[in-house]
CSV table of C-alpha atoms in Angstrom, one decimal:
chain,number,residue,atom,x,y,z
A,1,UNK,CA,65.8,126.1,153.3
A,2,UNK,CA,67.3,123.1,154.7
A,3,UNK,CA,70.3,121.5,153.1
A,4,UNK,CA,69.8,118.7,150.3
A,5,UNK,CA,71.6,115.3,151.3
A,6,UNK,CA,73.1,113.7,148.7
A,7,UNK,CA,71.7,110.8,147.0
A,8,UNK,CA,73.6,107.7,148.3
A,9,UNK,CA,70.7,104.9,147.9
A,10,UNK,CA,73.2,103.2,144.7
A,11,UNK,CA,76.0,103.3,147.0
A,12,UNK,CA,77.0,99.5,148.3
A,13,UNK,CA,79.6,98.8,151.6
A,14,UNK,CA,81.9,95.4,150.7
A,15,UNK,CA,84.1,94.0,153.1
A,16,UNK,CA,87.9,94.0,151.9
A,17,UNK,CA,89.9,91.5,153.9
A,18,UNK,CA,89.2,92.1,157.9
A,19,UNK,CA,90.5,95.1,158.0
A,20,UNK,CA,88.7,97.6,155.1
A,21,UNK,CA,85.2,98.3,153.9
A,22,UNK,CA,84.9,99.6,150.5
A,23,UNK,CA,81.9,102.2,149.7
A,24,UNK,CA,81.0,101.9,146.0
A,25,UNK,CA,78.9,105.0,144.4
A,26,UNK,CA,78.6,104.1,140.7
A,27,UNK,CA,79.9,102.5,137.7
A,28,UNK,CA,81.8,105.7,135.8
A,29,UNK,CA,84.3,108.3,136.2
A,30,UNK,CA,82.2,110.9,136.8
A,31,UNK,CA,82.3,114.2,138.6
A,32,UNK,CA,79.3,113.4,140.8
A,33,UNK,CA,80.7,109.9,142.1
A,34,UNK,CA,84.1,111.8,142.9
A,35,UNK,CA,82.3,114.8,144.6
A,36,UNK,CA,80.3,111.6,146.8
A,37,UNK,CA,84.2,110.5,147.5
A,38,UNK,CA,86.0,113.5,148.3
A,39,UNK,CA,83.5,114.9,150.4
A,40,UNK,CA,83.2,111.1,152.3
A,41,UNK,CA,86.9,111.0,152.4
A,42,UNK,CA,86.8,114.9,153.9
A,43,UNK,CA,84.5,114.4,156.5
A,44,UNK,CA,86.3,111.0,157.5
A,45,UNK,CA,89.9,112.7,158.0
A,46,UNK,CA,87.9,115.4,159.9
A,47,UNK,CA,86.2,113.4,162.4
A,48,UNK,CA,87.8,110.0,162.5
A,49,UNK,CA,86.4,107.0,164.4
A,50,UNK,CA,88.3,105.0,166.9
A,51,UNK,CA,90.9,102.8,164.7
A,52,UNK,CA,90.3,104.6,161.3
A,53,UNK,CA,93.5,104.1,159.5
A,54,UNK,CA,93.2,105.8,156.5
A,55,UNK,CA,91.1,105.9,153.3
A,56,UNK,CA,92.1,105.3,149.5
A,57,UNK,CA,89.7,107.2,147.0
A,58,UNK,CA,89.2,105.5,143.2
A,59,UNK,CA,87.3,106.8,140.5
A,60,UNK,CA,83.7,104.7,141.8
A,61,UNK,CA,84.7,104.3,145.2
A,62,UNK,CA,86.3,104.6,149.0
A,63,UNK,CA,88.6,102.2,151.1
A,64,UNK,CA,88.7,102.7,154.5
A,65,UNK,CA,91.2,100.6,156.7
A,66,UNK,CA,90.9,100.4,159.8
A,67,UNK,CA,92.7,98.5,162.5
A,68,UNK,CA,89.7,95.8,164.0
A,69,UNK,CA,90.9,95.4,167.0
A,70,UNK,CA,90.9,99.3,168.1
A,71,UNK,CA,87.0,98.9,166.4
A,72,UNK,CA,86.6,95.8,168.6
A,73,UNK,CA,87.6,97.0,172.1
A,74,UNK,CA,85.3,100.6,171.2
A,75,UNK,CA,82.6,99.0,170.5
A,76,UNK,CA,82.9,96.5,173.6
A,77,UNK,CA,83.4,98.9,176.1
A,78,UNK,CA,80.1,101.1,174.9
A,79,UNK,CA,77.6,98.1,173.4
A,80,UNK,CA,76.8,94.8,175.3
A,81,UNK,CA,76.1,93.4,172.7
A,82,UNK,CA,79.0,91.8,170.4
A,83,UNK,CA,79.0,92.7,166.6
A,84,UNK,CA,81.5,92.2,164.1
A,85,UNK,CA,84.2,95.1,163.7
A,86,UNK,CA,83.2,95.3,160.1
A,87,UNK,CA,79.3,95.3,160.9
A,88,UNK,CA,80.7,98.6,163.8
A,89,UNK,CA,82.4,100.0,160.3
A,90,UNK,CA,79.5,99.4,158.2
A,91,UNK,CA,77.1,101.3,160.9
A,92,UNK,CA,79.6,104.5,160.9
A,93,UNK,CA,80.0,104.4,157.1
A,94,UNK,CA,76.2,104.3,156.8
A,95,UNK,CA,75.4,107.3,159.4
A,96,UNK,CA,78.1,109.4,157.6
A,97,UNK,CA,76.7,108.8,154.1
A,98,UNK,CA,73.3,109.9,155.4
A,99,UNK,CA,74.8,113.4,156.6
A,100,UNK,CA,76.8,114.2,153.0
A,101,UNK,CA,75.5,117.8,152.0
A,102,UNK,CA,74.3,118.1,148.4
A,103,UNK,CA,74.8,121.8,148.5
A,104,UNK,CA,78.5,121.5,150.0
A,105,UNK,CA,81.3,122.3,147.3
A,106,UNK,CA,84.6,120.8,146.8
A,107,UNK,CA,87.3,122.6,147.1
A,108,UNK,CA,90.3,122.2,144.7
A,109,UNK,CA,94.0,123.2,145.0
A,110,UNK,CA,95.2,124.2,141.3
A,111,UNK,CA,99.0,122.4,140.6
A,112,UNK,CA,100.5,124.1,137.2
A,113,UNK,CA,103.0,121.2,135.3
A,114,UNK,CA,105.2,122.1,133.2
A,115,UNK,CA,105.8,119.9,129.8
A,116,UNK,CA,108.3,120.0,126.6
A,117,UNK,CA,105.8,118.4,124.3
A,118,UNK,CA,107.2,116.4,121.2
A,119,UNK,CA,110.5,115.0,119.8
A,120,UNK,CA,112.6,112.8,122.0
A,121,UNK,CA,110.5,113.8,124.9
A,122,UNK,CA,107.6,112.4,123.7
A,123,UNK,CA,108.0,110.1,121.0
A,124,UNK,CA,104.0,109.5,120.7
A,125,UNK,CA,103.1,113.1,119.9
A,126,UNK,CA,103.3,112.7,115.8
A,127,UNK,CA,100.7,109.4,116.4
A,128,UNK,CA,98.4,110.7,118.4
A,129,UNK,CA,98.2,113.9,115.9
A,130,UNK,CA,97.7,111.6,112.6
A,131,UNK,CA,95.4,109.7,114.9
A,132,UNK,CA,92.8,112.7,115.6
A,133,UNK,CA,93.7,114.1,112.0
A,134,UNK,CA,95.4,117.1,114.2
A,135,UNK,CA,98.8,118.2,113.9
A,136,UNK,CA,101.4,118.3,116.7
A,137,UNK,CA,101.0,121.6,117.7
A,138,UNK,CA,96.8,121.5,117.8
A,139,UNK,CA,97.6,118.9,119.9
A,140,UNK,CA,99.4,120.2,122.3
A,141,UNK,CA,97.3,123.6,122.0
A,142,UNK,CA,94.4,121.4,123.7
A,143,UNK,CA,96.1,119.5,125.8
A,144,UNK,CA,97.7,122.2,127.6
A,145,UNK,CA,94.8,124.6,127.4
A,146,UNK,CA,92.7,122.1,129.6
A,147,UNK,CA,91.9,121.4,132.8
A,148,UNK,CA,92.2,118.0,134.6
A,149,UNK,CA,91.1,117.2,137.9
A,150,UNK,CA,92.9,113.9,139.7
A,151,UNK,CA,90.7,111.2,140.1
A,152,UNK,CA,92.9,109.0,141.9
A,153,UNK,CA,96.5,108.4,142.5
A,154,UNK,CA,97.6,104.5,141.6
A,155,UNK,CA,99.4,102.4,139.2
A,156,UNK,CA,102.9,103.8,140.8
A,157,UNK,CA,103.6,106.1,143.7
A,158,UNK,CA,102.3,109.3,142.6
A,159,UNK,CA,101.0,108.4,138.9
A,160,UNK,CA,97.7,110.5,138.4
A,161,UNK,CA,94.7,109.4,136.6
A,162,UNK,CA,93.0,112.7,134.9
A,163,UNK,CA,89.8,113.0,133.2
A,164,UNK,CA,88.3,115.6,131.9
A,165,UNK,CA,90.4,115.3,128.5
A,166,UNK,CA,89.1,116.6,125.1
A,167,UNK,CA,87.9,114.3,122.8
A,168,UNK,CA,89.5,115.6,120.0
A,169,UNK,CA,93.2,114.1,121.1
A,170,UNK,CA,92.0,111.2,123.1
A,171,UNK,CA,93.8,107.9,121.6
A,172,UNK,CA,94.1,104.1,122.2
A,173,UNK,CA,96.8,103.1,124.2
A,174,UNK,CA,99.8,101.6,122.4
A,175,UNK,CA,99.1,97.6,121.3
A,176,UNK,CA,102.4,97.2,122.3
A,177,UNK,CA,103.6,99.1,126.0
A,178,UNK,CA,107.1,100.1,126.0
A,179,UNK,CA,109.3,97.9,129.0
A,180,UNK,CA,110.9,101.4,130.3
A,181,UNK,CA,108.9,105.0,130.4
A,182,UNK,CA,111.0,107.7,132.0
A,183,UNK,CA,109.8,109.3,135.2
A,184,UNK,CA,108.2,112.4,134.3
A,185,UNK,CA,106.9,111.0,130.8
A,186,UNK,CA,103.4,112.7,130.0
A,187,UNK,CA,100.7,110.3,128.6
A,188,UNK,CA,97.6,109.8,126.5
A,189,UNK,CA,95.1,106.6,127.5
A,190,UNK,CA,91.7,107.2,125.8
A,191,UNK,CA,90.3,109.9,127.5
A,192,UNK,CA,92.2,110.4,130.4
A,193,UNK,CA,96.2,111.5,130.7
A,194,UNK,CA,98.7,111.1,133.4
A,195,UNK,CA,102.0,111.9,134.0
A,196,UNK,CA,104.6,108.6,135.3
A,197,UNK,CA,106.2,110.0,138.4
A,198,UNK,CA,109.1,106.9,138.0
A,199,UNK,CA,110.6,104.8,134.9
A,200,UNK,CA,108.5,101.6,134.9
A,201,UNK,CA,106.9,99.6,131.8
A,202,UNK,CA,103.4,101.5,130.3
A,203,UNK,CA,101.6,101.5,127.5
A,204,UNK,CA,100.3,105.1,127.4
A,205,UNK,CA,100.8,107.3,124.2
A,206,UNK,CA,104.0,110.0,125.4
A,207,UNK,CA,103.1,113.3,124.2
A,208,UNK,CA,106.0,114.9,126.4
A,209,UNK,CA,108.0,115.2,129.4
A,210,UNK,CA,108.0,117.2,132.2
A,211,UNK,CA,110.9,118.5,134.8
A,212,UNK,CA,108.6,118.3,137.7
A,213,UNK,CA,108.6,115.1,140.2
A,214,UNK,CA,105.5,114.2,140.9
A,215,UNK,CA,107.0,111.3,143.7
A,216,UNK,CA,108.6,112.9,146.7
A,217,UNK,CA,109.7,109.8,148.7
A,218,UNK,CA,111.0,112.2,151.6
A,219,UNK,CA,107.7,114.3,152.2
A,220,UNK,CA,104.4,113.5,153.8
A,221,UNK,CA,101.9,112.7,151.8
A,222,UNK,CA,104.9,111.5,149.1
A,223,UNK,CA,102.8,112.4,145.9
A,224,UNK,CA,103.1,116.0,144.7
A,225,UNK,CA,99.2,115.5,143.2
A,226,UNK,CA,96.4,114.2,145.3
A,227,UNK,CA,92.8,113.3,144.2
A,228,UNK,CA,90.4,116.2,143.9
A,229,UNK,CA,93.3,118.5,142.6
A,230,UNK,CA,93.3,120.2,139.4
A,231,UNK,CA,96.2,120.1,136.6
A,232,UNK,CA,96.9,122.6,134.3
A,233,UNK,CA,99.9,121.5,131.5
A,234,UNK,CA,102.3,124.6,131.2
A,235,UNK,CA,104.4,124.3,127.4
A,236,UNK,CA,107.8,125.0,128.2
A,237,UNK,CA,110.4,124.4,125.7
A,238,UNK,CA,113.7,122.3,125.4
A,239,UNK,CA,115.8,125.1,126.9
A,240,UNK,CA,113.4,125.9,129.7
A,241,UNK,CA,113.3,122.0,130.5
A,242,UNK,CA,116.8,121.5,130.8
A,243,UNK,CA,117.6,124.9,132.9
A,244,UNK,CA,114.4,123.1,135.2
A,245,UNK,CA,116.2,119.7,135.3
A,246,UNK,CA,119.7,121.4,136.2
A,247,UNK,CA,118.2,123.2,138.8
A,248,UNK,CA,116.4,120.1,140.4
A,249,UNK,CA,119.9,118.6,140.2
A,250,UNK,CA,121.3,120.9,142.3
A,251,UNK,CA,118.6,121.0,145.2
């Protein structure tokens, strides 16, 4: 039985600048639009065309850079006639789409975070319980017995969007974001959560804090998370978080 393609007929290809083309696949943050993107952004990485840059996944859609001029001279030196280096992109992007497998799964690398939920670590944890008519610890029993899978790495280096949160603790964010969030500070937006991997202004609810640094400055890719991966929040407690801390200090 042959393999179903996927169904890419909603899927549109916008220009960015000269130098990107952005593939859109939908309007939501959904599991099948991600599944269009990772497996786009696989095969891409895989078998790259001459001047592929790099590509950027979001929760609808794909960036791809690529240097035009590399596209350009390609083309020239295989096609008489002369087309855009966006219109060469365009023609790949569409050819790729058309081979995207249905039937081929995702695979997902599992990244266990450690958090010390509540009190000075995160200030936001009494709120959000009174807000879902939960108290702290039910709230932290369902955050940290979920499972979240990275949509997208943005905002700040490293700073994952996760969906896949239970309604029963999602919460506004705060009408008033706070000027300084410490790195590591773990978050409630709505539906999704997210850990800041630096200290920089947010407005996300802070339900705790977590030892682990999620920007690596000095590795390749610098983000510890990486769209498509899946976060599970491990409850440590104020003991265990400083002994962590202590130790990272010393590396």
């Amino acid at each position: 039985m042959p393999e179903k393609l996927l169904n890419i007929t909603a899927c549109t290809l916008s220009p960015l600048g000269d130098s990107a083309i952005v593939i859109t696949f939908g309007d939501g943050m959904e599991y099948s639009i991600h599944k269009k993107i990772k497996l786009l952004m696989d095969l891409l990485e895989d078998e790259p065309f001459a001047g592929f840059i790099e590509c950027v996944p979001a929760f609808t859609n794909l960036t791809v850079f690529y240097d035009p001029l590399v596209v350009y001279k390609d083309q020239k030196q295989s096609n008489d006639t002369e087309i855009s280096p966006f219109e060469v992109v365009r023609s790949i992007m569409e050819m790729k789409l058309q081979g995207l497998k249905e039937t081929k799964k995702l695979s997902h690398r599992t990244v266990s975070i450690p958090v010390c939920y509540g009190k000075e670590y995160g200030p936001d944890l009494e709120y959000v319980a009174r807000y879902n008519d939960l108290t702290t610890d039910e709230v932290i029993h369902i955050h940290s017995t979920g499972e979240y899978l990275a949509y997208m790495i943005g905002f700040a280096p490293g700073f994952p969007f996760l969906g896949g949160m239970s309604e029963e603790i999602a919460t506004p964010r705060r009408s008033s974001p706070r000027m300084t969030i410490p790195a590591g500070a773990v978050g409630i937006a709505g539906m999704q959560t997210g850990v800041y991997p630096i200290s920089t202004p947010g407005g996300w609810q802070l339900i705790g804090q977590t030892p682990t640094k999620l920007f690596l400055p000095n590795v390749n890719p610098p983000s510890l998370l990486q769209a498509g991966d899946i976060v599970k929040f491990q409850p440590i407690s104020d003991q265990e978080y400083k002994e962590m801390i202590f130790k990272e200090g010393l590396q």
